[in-house]
Each structure stands twice: as structure tokens, then as C-alpha cells.
Short mmCIF file of C-alpha atoms in Angstrom, two decimals:
data_model
loop_
_atom_site.label_atom_id
_atom_site.label_comp_id
_atom_site.label_asym_id
_atom_site.label_seq_id
_atom_site.Cartn_x
_atom_site.Cartn_y
_atom_site.Cartn_z
CA MET A 1 0.00 0.00 0.00
CA LEU A 2 2.68 2.54 0.99
CA LYS A 3 4.70 1.98 -2.18
CA LYS A 4 1.62 2.50 -4.37
CA GLN A 5 0.61 5.58 -2.40
CA MET A 6 4.12 7.03 -2.71
CA GLU A 7 4.31 6.32 -6.46
CA SER A 8 0.95 8.04 -6.94
CA TYR A 9 1.99 11.04 -4.83
CA ILE A 10 5.29 11.42 -6.70
CA SER A 11 3.70 11.20 -10.14
CA LYS A 12 1.38 14.10 -9.19
CA SER A 13 4.14 16.14 -7.52
CA ILE A 14 6.92 16.25 -10.11
CA ILE A 15 7.23 19.75 -11.56
CA GLU A 16 10.03 20.61 -14.00
CA ASN A 17 12.03 17.49 -13.07
CA LYS A 18 11.85 18.33 -9.35
CA VAL A 19 9.86 16.84 -6.51
CA GLU A 20 9.57 18.27 -3.00
CA LEU A 21 9.52 15.67 -0.25
CA PHE A 22 9.78 15.60 3.52
CA LYS A 23 12.54 13.51 5.10
CA GLU A 24 10.52 10.32 5.65
CA GLU A 25 9.23 10.29 2.07
CA ARG A 26 12.63 11.20 0.63
CA ASP A 27 14.34 8.38 2.52
CA TYR A 28 11.66 5.92 1.38
CA VAL A 29 11.83 7.05 -2.26
CA GLU A 30 15.62 6.77 -2.32
CA LYS A 31 15.65 3.38 -0.57
CA HIS A 32 13.08 1.91 -2.97
CA LYS A 33 14.36 3.77 -6.06
CA LEU A 34 10.94 5.19 -6.92
CA ILE A 35 12.11 8.09 -9.11
CA ALA A 36 14.25 8.41 -12.20
CA ASP A 37 17.83 9.65 -11.92
CA ASP A 38 17.01 12.87 -13.79
CA ILE A 39 14.52 13.97 -11.09
CA THR A 40 15.89 16.23 -8.35
CA ILE A 41 14.56 15.78 -4.80
CA VAL A 42 14.17 18.95 -2.76
CA GLU A 43 13.73 18.25 0.96
CA LYS A 44 10.96 20.26 2.63
CA GLU A 45 11.04 21.42 6.24
CA ASN A 46 8.74 19.49 8.59
CA THR A 47 7.35 22.77 9.89
CA SER A 48 5.20 23.01 6.76
CA ARG A 49 3.84 19.44 6.77
CA PHE A 50 0.59 20.14 8.62
CA THR A 51 -0.26 23.68 7.45
CA ASP A 52 -3.42 22.37 5.75
CA ALA A 53 -4.47 19.91 8.48
CA TYR A 54 -8.05 19.80 9.75
CA ILE A 55 -8.09 20.18 13.55
CA GLU A 56 -10.98 20.00 16.00
CA ARG A 57 -11.09 20.42 19.77
CA SER A 58 -13.91 18.39 21.30
CA ASN A 59 -15.26 17.41 24.70
CA LYS A 60 -14.19 13.87 25.66
CA GLU A 61 -17.42 13.00 27.47
CA SER A 62 -20.01 14.36 25.04
CA GLU A 63 -17.81 14.39 21.89
CA GLU A 64 -19.35 17.82 21.30
CA LEU A 65 -17.26 20.12 19.11
CA ILE A 66 -15.66 22.98 21.06
CA SER A 67 -14.00 24.62 18.06
CA GLU A 68 -12.16 24.09 14.80
CA GLU A 69 -8.56 25.29 14.83
CA ASN A 70 -6.04 26.26 12.17
CA SER A 71 -2.39 25.27 12.01
CA ALA A 72 -1.39 28.19 14.29
CA PHE A 73 -2.94 26.18 17.15
CA LEU A 74 -0.16 23.60 16.69
CA THR A 75 2.48 25.99 18.08
CA GLN A 76 1.14 25.27 21.59
CA SER A 77 2.81 22.75 23.85
CA ILE A 78 1.47 19.19 24.11
CA GLU A 79 0.83 20.15 27.74
CA TYR A 80 -2.30 21.89 26.41
CA LEU A 81 -3.95 18.47 26.76
CA LYS A 82 -2.76 18.11 30.36
CA ASN A 83 -4.22 21.52 31.19
CA ASN A 84 -7.47 20.72 29.35
CA LYS A 85 -8.04 17.07 30.30
CA GLU A 86 -11.70 17.24 29.34
CA GLU A 87 -10.75 17.82 25.68
CA PHE A 88 -9.39 15.71 22.86
CA LEU A 89 -7.95 16.80 19.53
CA TYR A 90 -9.20 15.32 16.28
CA PHE A 91 -6.66 15.62 13.47
CA GLU A 92 -6.84 14.89 9.74
CA SER A 93 -4.03 15.35 7.24
CA LYS A 94 -3.35 14.05 3.75
CA TRP A 95 0.02 12.88 5.10
CA PHE A 96 -1.59 10.50 7.58
CA GLY A 97 -3.89 9.36 4.76
CA LEU A 98 -0.80 8.60 2.66
CA ILE A 99 0.32 5.98 5.20
CA GLY A 100 -3.15 4.52 5.78
CA VAL A 101 -4.02 6.29 9.04
CA GLU A 102 -7.57 7.54 9.51
CA ALA A 103 -9.13 9.80 12.10
CA LEU A 104 -6.25 10.51 14.48
CA SER A 105 -7.19 11.68 17.96
CA LEU A 106 -4.93 12.87 20.74
CA GLU A 107 -5.81 13.18 24.42
CA MET A 108 -4.55 12.92 27.99
CA ASP A 109 -5.56 9.52 29.41
CA ASP A 110 -7.61 9.98 32.59
CA VAL A 111 -6.50 6.68 34.15
CA PHE A 112 -2.77 6.43 33.35
CA GLY A 113 -2.00 10.15 32.90
CA THR A 114 -0.34 9.48 29.53
CA TYR A 115 -0.72 11.29 26.21
CA ASN A 116 -2.59 8.88 23.95
CA ALA A 117 -2.85 8.71 20.16
CA MET A 118 -5.85 6.81 18.76
CA PHE A 119 -6.53 6.08 15.11
CA GLY A 120 -7.68 3.57 12.52
CA LEU A 121 -4.98 1.86 10.48
CA LYS A 122 -5.66 0.34 7.05
CA PHE A 123 -4.06 -3.08 7.36
CA GLN A 124 -5.58 -6.46 6.70
CA LYS A 125 -6.69 -8.50 9.69
CA LYS A 126 -3.90 -11.01 9.06
CA MET A 127 -1.34 -8.28 9.85
CA GLY A 128 -2.32 -8.30 13.54
CA GLU A 129 0.64 -10.32 14.79
CA SER A 130 3.13 -8.13 12.88
CA LEU A 131 1.50 -4.98 14.27
CA LYS A 132 1.54 -6.31 17.81
CA THR A 133 5.20 -7.39 17.51
CA TYR A 134 6.25 -4.01 16.12
CA LEU A 135 4.44 -2.02 18.82
CA THR A 136 5.75 -4.30 21.57
CA ASN A 137 9.33 -3.90 20.33
CA GLU A 138 9.21 -0.15 19.66
CA LEU A 139 7.22 1.17 22.60
CA GLN A 140 8.98 1.19 25.93
CA GLU A 141 6.56 -1.22 27.50
CA GLY A 142 4.80 0.41 30.36
CA ILE A 143 1.32 0.28 31.81
CA GLY A 144 -1.19 1.22 29.14
CA SER A 145 1.49 1.28 26.46
CA PHE A 146 -0.83 0.24 23.61
CA SER A 147 -4.03 -1.54 22.63
CA LEU A 148 -4.90 -3.06 19.30
CA MET A 149 -8.21 -4.39 18.00
CA PHE A 150 -9.45 -5.23 14.53
CA ASN A 151 -12.71 -3.45 13.69
CA GLN A 152 -14.60 -5.84 11.39
CA GLY A 153 -17.15 -3.16 10.41
CA ASP A 154 -14.58 -0.64 9.15
CA GLY A 155 -11.95 -3.15 8.11
CA LEU A 156 -9.39 -1.14 10.10
CA TRP A 157 -7.16 -1.79 13.07
CA ASP A 158 -8.16 0.42 15.99
CA VAL A 159 -4.85 1.43 17.53
CA ASN A 160 -4.29 3.31 20.78
CA PHE A 161 -0.81 3.95 22.15
CA ALA A 162 0.80 6.11 24.81
CA LEU A 163 3.04 8.76 23.25
CA ASP A 164 5.03 8.81 26.47
CA ASN A 165 6.45 5.44 25.34
CA VAL A 166 7.61 6.67 21.91
CA ASN A 167 11.32 7.32 21.59
CA GLY A 168 11.88 11.09 21.35
CA PHE A 169 8.69 12.16 23.11
CA ARG A 170 9.02 14.98 25.64
CA GLU A 171 6.41 17.12 27.34
CA ASP A 172 8.04 20.30 26.04
CA LEU A 173 7.22 19.38 22.42
CA SER A 174 4.77 21.58 20.57
CA LEU A 175 1.64 19.96 19.17
CA GLU A 176 3.18 20.30 15.70
CA GLU A 177 6.35 18.50 16.82
CA THR A 178 4.17 15.86 18.49
CA PHE A 179 2.20 15.21 15.30
CA ASN A 180 5.49 15.04 13.35
CA LEU A 181 6.79 12.49 15.88
CA ILE A 182 3.60 10.41 15.56
CA TYR A 183 3.82 10.61 11.78
CA HIS A 184 7.47 9.50 11.77
CA PHE A 185 6.71 6.61 14.15
CA LEU A 186 3.77 5.42 12.05
CA PHE A 187 5.56 5.87 8.72
CA ILE A 188 8.35 3.57 9.93
CA LEU A 189 5.76 1.13 11.34
CA VAL A 190 3.94 0.89 7.99
CA GLU A 191 7.19 0.65 6.00
CA THR A 192 8.61 -2.06 8.29
CA ILE A 193 5.47 -4.21 8.29
CA GLU A 194 5.04 -3.96 4.52
CA GLU A 195 8.67 -4.93 3.94
CA ASP A 196 8.16 -8.00 6.16
CA MET A 197 5.12 -9.19 4.20
#
């Protein structure tokens, strides 16, 4: 899936023998030799990845929308969620769509006090063991480190993991840096599992 998605993205993005890619995509394209030698890759700064993201703040209990936010909201610290425990963030971006992630939510867990990312992941049911193995190996196993369940109705894996257990996570990260960290973690997850198929 990732290779097809990347090939499609590249074919639409080449302008005058140049393609602009972020680091994860550039590394993937180079590793898998997805572009011709006469195409120049220009690496984009991660600070522009989520400028067109769709962001909602909602109440955790009622799921009622509090407000829609623009990318300027992402300059705030991840601690925003600690200071507003009754809220969760709903986040959509074409970049998460590229790697098969749907409907990403971020919140502070009321029970464990961890920052949790929840989303649907487009992987076949048979990929469950690979997913579980990857998450077990990559997340510093702690209480509430992750949960994984296949949703038969949507045909997606419902994934929930504690960001606190992701290598590189710190509470002083901005929301933008946090979403970049999540994206990087999931990009590598998808790439690794697809290469093992």
C-alpha cells in the first residue's frame, strides 16, 4: 500500500524534473528507487507538513465540538492536553492518509496520565501479529502502552498507544512537533510491516 501511495503522490508532484519531499518520504523514495535519476529531490522542512491539516477540539465526554482550529494552534505545547483534560484533539491530514491512518485523535488519558494517540490503520486483519510485535518492540513497554483491535465493520485496526512510550517524546514538544513524531513513528511502522510481508 505505501509503495503505491508514494508512487501516486510522486507522479502528481513532479514539476520541471523536481519533486519536493519531507525527510521520511525522501528516505523511502531513495531506498526503494521510486524516481528516475534525472529527477531532483528537494527536501521540505517538517514545519510546513501540517499547514493544511483539519483540527478540532472536542469534549471527551459528550464528543461535542468545542472549536475548529487552524495550524497556528499547533504551536502550543502538548501540555495543552494536560491543562485541558476534558478535551481531545481530532486531526486529519493528507500525510496521515498517505500511510493509511484515519481519524487521528490525541488526548490525555484519565487513568494512566499518559498522552494517547488513537486512530484507525488500514491493514488487513492477518497483519495483527506483525503490528503487535512491532508495537511491543518499539514502545517502551509500560502500563497502558498500547491496545490493538481489529474493527470488522470498518476493516481497520483500531490502535491506541501512549506517546510517552515513543522514543523522542518529551512534554516540552509543541503539538506540531508531536504530530510530526507520531507521523514519523507510524511511517516507519507501515514501512517495516510492509517490507516483512
